[in-house]
Tab-separated table of C-alpha atoms in Angstrom:
chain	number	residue	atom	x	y	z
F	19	UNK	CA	192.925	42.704	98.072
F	20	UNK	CA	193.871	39.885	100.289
F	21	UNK	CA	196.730	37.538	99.315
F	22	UNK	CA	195.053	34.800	99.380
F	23	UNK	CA	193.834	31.805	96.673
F	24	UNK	CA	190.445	32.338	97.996
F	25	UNK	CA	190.470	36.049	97.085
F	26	UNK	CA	191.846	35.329	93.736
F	27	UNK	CA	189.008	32.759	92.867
F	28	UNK	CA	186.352	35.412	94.315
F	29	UNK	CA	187.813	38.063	91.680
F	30	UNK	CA	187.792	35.099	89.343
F	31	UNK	CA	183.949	34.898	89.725
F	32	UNK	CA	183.169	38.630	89.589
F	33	UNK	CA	184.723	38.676	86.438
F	34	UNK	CA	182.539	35.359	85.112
F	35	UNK	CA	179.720	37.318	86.317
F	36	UNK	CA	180.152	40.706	86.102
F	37	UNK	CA	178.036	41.401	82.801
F	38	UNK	CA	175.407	39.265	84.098
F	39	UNK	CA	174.807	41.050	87.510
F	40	UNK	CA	175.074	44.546	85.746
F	41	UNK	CA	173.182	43.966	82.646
F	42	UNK	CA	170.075	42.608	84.755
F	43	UNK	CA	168.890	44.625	87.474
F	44	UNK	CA	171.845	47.074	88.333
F	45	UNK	CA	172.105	48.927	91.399
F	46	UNK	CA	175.316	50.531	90.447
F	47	UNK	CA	174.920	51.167	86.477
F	48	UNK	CA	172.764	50.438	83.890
F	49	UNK	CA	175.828	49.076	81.588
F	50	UNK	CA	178.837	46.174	82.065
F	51	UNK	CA	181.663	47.728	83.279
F	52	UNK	CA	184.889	45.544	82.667
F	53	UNK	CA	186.735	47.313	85.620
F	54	UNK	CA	189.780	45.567	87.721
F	55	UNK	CA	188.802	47.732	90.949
F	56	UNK	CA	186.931	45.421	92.995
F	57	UNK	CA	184.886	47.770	96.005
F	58	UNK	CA	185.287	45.949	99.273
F	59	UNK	CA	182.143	44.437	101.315
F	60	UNK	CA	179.799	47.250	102.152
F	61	UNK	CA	179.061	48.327	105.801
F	62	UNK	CA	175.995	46.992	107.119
F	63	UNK	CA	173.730	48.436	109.569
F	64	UNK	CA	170.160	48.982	111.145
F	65	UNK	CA	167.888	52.472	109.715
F	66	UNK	CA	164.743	51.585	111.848
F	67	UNK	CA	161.736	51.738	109.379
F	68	UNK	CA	163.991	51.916	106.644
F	69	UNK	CA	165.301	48.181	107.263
F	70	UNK	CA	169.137	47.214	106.525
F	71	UNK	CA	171.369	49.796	104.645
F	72	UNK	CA	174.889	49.487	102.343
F	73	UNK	CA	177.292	52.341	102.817
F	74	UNK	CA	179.645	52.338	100.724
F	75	UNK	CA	182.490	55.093	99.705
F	76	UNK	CA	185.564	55.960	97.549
F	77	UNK	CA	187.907	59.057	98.217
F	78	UNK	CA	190.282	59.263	94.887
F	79	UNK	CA	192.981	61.849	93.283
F	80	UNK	CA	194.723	61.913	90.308
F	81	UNK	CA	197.826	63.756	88.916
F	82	UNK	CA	198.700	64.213	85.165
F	83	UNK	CA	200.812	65.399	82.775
F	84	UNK	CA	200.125	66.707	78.989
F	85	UNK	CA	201.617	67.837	75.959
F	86	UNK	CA	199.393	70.305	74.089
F	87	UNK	CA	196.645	71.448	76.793
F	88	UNK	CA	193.631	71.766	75.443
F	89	UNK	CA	191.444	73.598	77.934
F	90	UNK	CA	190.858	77.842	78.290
F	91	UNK	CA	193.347	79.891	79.869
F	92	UNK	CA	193.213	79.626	83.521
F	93	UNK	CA	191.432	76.415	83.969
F	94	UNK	CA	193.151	72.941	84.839
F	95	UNK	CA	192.811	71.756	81.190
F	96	UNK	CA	195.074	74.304	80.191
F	97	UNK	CA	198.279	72.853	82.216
F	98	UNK	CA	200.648	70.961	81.567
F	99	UNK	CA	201.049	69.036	84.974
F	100	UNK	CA	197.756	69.296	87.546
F	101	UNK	CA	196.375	67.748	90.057
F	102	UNK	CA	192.962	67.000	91.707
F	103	UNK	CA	189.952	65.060	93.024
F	104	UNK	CA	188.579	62.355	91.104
F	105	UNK	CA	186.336	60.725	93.608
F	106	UNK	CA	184.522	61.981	96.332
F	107	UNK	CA	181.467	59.763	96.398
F	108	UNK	CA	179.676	58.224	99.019
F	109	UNK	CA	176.934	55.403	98.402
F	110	UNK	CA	174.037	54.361	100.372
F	111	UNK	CA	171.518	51.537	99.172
F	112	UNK	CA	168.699	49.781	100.592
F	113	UNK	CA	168.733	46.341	97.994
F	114	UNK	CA	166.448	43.743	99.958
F	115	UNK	CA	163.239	44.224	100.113
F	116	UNK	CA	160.272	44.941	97.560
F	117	UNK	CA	161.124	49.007	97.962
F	118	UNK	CA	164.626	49.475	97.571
F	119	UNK	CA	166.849	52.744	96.634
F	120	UNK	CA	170.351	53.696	95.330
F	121	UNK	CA	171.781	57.325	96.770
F	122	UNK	CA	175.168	58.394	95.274
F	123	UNK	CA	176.249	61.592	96.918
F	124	UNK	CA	179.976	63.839	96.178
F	125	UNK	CA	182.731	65.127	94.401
F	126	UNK	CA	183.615	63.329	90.459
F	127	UNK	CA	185.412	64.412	87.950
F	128	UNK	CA	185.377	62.852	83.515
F	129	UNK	CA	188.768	63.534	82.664
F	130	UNK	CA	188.089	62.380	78.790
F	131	UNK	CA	190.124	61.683	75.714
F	132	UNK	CA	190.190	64.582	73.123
F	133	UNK	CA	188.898	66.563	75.568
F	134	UNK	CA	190.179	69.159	78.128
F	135	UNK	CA	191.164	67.443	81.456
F	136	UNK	CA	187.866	69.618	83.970
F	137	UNK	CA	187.933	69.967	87.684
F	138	UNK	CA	185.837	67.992	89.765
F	139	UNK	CA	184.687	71.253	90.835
F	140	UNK	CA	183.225	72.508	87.515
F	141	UNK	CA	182.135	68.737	86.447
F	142	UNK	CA	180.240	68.874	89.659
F	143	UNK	CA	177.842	71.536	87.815
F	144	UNK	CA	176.969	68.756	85.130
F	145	UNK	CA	174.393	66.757	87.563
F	146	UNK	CA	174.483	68.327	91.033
F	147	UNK	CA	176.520	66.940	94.437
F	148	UNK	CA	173.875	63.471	93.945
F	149	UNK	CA	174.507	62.488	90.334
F	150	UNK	CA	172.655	59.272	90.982
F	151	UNK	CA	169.702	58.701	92.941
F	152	UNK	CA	166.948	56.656	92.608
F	153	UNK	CA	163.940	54.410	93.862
F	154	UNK	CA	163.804	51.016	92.820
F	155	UNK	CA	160.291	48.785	93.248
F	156	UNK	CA	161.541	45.162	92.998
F	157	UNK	CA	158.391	42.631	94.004
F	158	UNK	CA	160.702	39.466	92.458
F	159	UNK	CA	164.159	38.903	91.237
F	160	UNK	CA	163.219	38.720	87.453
F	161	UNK	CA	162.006	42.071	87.111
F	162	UNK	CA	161.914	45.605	88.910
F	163	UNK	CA	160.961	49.073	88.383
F	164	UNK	CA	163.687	52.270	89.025
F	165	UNK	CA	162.867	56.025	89.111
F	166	UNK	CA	165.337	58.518	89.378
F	167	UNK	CA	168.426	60.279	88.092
F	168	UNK	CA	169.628	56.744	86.567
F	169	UNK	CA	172.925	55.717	84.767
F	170	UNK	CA	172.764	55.257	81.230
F	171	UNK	CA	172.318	52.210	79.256
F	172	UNK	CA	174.437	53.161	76.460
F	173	UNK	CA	178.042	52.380	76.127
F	174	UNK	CA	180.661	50.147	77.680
F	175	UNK	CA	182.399	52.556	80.231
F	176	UNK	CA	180.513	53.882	82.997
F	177	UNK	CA	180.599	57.790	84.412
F	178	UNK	CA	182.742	57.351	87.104
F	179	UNK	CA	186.662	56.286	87.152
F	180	UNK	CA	186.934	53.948	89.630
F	181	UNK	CA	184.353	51.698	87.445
F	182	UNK	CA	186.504	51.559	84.290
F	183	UNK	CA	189.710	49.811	83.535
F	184	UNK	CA	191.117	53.232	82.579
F	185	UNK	CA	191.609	56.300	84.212
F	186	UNK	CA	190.111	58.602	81.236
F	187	UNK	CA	187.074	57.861	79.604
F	188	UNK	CA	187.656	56.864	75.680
F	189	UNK	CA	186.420	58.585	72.308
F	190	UNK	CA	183.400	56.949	72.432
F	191	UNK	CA	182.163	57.457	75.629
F	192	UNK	CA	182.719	60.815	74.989
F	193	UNK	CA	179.514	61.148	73.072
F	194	UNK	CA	177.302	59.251	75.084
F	195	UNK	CA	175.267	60.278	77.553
F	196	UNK	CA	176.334	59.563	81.312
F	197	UNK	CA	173.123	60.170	83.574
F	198	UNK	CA	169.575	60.825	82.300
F	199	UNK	CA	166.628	61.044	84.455
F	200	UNK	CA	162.975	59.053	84.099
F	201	UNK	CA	161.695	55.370	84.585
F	202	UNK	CA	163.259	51.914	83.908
F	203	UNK	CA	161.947	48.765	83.764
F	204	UNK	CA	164.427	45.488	84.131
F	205	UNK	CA	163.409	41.971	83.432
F	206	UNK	CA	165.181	38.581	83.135
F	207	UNK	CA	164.576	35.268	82.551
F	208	UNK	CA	167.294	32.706	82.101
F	209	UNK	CA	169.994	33.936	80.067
F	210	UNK	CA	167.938	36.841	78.594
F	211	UNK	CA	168.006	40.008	80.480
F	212	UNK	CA	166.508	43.021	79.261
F	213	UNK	CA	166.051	47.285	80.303
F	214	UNK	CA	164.044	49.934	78.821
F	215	UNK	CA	163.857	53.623	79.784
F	216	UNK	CA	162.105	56.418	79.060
F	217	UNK	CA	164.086	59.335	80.128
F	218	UNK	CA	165.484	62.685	79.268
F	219	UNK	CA	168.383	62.069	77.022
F	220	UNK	CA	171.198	63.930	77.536
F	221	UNK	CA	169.643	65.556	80.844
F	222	UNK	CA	167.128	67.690	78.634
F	223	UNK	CA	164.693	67.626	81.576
F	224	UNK	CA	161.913	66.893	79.400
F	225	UNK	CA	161.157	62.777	78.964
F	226	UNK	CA	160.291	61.893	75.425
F	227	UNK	CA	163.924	59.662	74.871
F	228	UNK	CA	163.711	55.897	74.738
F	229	UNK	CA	166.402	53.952	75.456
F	230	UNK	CA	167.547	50.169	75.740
F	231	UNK	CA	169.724	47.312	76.352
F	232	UNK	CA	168.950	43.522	75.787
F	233	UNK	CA	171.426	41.393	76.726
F	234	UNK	CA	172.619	37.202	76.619
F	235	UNK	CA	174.302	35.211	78.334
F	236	UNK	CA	175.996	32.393	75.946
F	237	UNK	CA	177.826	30.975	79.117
F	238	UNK	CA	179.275	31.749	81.791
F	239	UNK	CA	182.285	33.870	79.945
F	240	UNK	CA	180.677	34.672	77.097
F	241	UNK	CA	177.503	37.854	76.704
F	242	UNK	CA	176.767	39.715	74.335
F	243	UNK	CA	174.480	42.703	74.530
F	244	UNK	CA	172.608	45.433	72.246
F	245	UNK	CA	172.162	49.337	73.031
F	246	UNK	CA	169.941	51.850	71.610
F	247	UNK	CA	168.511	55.372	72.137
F	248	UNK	CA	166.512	58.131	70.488
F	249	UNK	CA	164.130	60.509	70.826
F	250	UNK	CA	160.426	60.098	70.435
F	251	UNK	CA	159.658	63.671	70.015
F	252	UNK	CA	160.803	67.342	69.272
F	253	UNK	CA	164.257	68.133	72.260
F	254	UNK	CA	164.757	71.063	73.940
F	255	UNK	CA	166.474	73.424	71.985
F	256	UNK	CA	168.388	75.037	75.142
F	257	UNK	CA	168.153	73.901	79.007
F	258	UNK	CA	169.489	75.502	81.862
F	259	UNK	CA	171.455	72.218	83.032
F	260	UNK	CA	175.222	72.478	82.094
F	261	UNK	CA	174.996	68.582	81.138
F	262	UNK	CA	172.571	69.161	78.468
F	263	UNK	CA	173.273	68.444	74.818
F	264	UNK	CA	170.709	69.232	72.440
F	265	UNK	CA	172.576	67.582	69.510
F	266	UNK	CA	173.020	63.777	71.449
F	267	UNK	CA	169.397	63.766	72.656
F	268	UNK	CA	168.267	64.505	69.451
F	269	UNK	CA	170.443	61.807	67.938
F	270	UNK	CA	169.394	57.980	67.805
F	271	UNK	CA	172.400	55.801	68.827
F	272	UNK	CA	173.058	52.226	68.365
F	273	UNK	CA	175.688	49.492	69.609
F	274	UNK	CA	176.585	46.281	69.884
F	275	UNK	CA	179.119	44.779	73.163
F	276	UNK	CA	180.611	41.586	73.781
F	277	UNK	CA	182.237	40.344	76.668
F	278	UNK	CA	184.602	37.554	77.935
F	279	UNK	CA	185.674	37.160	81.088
F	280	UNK	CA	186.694	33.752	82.491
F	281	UNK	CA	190.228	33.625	84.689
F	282	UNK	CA	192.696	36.278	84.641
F	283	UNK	CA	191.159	37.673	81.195
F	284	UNK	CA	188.661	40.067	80.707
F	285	UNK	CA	187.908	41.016	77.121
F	286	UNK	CA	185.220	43.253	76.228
F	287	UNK	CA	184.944	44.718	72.307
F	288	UNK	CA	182.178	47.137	71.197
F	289	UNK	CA	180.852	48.863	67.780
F	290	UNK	CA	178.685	51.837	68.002
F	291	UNK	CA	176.693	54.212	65.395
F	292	UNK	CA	175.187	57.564	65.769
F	293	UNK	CA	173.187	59.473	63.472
F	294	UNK	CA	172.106	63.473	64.503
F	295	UNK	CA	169.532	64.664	61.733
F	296	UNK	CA	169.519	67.655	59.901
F	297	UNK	CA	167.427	70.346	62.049
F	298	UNK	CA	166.974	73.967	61.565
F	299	UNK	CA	165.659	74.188	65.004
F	300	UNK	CA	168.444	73.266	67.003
F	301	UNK	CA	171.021	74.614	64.324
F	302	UNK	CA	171.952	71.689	62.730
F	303	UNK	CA	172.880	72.381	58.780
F	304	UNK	CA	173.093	68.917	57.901
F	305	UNK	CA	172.598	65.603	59.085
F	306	UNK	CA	176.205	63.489	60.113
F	307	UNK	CA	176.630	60.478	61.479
F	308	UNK	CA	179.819	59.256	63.318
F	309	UNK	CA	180.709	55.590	64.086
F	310	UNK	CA	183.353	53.600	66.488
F	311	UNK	CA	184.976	50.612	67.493
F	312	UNK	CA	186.906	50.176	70.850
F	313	UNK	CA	188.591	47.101	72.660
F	314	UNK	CA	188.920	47.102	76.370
F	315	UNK	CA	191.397	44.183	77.589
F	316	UNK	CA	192.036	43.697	81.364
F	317	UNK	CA	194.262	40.531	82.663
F	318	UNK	CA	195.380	39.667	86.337
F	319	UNK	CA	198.837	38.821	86.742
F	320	UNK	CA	198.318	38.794	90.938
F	321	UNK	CA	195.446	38.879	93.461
F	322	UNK	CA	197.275	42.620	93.805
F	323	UNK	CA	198.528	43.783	90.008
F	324	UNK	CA	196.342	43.534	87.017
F	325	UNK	CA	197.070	45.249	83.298
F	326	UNK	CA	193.844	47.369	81.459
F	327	UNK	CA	194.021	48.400	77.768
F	328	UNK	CA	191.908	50.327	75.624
F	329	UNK	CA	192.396	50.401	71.648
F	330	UNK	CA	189.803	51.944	69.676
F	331	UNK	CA	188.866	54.663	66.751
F	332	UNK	CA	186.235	56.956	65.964
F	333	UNK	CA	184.880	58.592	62.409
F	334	UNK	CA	182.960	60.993	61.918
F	335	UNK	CA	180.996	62.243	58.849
F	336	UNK	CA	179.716	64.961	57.084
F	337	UNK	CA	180.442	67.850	54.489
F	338	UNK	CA	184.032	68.118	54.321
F	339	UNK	CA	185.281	71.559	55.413
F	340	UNK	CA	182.496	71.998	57.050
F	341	UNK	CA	182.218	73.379	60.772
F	342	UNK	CA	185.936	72.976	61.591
F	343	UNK	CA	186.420	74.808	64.329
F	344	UNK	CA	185.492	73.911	68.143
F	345	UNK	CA	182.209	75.159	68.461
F	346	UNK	CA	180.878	73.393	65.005
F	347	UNK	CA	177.925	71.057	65.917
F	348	UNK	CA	179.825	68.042	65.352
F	349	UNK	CA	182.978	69.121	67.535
F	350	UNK	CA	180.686	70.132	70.414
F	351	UNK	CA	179.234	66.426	70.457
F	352	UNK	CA	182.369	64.205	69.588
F	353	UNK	CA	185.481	66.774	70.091
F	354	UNK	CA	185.972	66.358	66.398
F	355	UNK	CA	185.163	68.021	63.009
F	356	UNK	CA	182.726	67.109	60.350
F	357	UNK	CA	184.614	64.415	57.979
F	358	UNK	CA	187.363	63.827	60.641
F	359	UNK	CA	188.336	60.908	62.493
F	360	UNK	CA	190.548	59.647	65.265
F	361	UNK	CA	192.085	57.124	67.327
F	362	UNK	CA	193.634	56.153	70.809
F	363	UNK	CA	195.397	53.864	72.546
F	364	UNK	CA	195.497	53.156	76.594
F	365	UNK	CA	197.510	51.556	78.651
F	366	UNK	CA	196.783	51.167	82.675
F	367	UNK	CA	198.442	49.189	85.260
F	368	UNK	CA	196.724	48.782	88.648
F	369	UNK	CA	197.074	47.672	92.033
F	370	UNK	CA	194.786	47.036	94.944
F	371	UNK	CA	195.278	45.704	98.147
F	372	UNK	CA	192.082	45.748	100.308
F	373	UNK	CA	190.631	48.895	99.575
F	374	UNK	CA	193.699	50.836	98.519
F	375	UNK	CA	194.334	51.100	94.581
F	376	UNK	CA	196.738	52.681	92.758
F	377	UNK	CA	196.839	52.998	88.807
F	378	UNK	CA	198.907	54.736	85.864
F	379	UNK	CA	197.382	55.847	82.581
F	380	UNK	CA	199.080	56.184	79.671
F	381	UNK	CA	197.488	57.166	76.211
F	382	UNK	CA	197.987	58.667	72.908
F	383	UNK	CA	195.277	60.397	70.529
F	384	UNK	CA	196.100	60.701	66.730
F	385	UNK	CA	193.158	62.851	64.899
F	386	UNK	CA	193.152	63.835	61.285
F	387	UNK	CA	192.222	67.359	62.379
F	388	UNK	CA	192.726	69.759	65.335
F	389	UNK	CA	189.128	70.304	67.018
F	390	UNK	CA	189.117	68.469	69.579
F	391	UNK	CA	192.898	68.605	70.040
F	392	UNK	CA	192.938	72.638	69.803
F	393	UNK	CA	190.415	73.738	71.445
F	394	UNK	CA	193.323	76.458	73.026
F	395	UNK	CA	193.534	77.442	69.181
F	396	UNK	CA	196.440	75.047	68.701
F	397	UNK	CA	196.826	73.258	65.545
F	398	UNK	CA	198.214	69.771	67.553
F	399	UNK	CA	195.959	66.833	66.017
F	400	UNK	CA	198.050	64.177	68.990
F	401	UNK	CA	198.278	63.723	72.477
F	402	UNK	CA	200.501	61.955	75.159
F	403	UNK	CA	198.972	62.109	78.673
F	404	UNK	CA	200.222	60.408	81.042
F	405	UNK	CA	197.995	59.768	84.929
F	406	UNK	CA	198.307	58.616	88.237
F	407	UNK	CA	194.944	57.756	89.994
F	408	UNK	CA	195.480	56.518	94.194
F	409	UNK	CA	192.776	56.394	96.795
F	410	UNK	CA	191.021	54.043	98.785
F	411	UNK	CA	187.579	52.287	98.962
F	412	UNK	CA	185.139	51.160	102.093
């Protein structure tokens, strides 16, 4: 960023009205990121027919180091100390116009809490080299029409790390879903903004999930915002996409965010419910439910330095002893056991000057039982991890 008072009243303002840009009609996600990484100006130019395009790009890598690794023997989860690509992405959008379009395009990578740190080379396999692409018909500003692979509407942390305050994605985001392909419609009016989709879950390839988010705008610091999804029919029982989960499309999921942001602060809290029925079909014994809570807190000490948090906890039900090992249907969609919980805390400092950035992670995990901590076997129910994310941003 540029030292400058100006620059620090223009980050100022994207924080005032951050949720109200992306919780309307998003070209970058379908949910409010609070992220301190601002992405410079895009570059501008002429496509003939196709009218004025955005290029935009971000070329990121991380390091880490673990205690307990979780992942199999000879993958990058199962070091202690690793390295590798994060980001790879490029973006090009068309936004003006009545027919408009979004193409992201690369390399990504989810490192997760709970959950083995991947490669951006096997998370690759979960939607394809263009994770998100999609046509957007906008004939006004208060409402619009997108087709495509889309980001989800559920949850407070998006898919990708540069647009989340931390480095690894939290227990809850860990069993939402992250892309989903179908049709949304957007709409606001005033404070009220509003998105439905019908779509495939989590990437079922078959489109009989609805999902939503209505948000409002109390002022210009204050939104709140509601989330659900479920399915409207019988899921796929397998799919050859990597990124499928049978168990979270056939789940109905509900939450609730708020967000502040006015000055320095950025303050986002968030509750969330899931319920997966009981289903023969898909293998499911008996129905369980698990429910969360998480905190994200960002605040800007500099135009340059800012400090991200992350607090939150996670539950989840059903029979007790039951399905306690990693491949039980309840540790394949939260990293946990059946009548198990767990909980995390995350600290990340960050700095950006222009379109360089530089951040630390550092988090802990406490669980009340090893699934999702042992998926090597072990019987370690904590964590310390410890990240370094660098890269820059056009």
């Amino acid at each position: 960023m540029l030292h400058h008072n100006a620059n620090h009243a223009s980050r100022s303002l994207r924080r005032s009205v951050l949720a109200a840009i992306a919780l309307s009609l998003p070209m970058m996600a379908g949910v409010a990121q609070a992220s301190p990484l601002s992405m410079p100006a895009p570059l501008t130019f002429s496509a003939g027919p196709l009218g004025k395009l955005d290029v935009q790009g971000i070329a990121s890598g991380m390091a880490f180091y673990q205690d307990f690794p979780q992942g199999a023997a000879g993958t990058m989860g199962a070091k202690n100390v690793g390295a590798d690509i994060t980001n790879g992405m490029v973006i090009i959008q068309k936004n003006t116009g009545a027919l408009q379009f979004y193409i992201q395009a690369g390399a990504y990578s989810f490192p997760t809490l709970a959950a083995a740190i991947p490669s951006s080379t096997s998370d690759i396999n979960f939607f394809g080299a263009m994770p998100v692409a999609y046509l957007k018909y906008a004939p006004s500003s208060d409402y619009s029409v997108e087709v495509g692979k889309l980001p989800t509407l559920i949850g407070a942390e998006g898919g990708f790390t540069y647009q989340n305050i931390n480095i690894a994605r939290g227990l809850l985001w860990d069993v939402e879903p992250i892309v989903s392909r179908g049709v949304q419609f957007n709409a606001s009016k005033g404070p009220i903004s509003a998105s439905v989709s019908l779509n495939d879950g989590y990437y079922s390839n078959r489109y009989n999930v609805m999902s939503g988010l209505l948000s409002y705008a109390i002022n210009g610091s204050n939104t709140v915002s509601f989330y659900a999804q479920g399915p409207l029919g019988n899921v796929r029982t397998s799919s050859p996409d990597v990124a499928y989960s049978s168990y979270g499309t056939s789940s109905d999921i509900y939450g609730v965010e708020y967000v502040y942001s006015s000055g320095p602060w950025m303050i986002e809290p968030y509750v969330q419910y899931m319920h997966t029925p009981q289903s023969n079909r898909l293998g499911i014994a008996h129905s369980f439910s698990n429910y969360g809570a998480s905190l994200l807190a960002d605040y800007s000490f500099t135009n340059t330095i800012s400090l991200g948090g992350r607090v939150e906890y996670l539950g989840v039900g059903g029979k007790p002893g039951e399905m306690l090992n990693s491949t039980g249907v309840a540790a394949t969609l939260t990293d946990l056991p059946a009548d198990s919980h767990a909980w995390s805390i995350t600290l990340t400092p960050t700095y950006q000057d222009g379109g360089f950035f530089a951040r630390a992670d550092l988090s802990y995990v406490a669980a009340s039982a090893p699934a999702g901590l042992g998926l090597s076997g072990g019987t370690n129910t904590t964590q310390l991890r410890g990240m370094l994310e660098t890269g820059f941003m056009f």
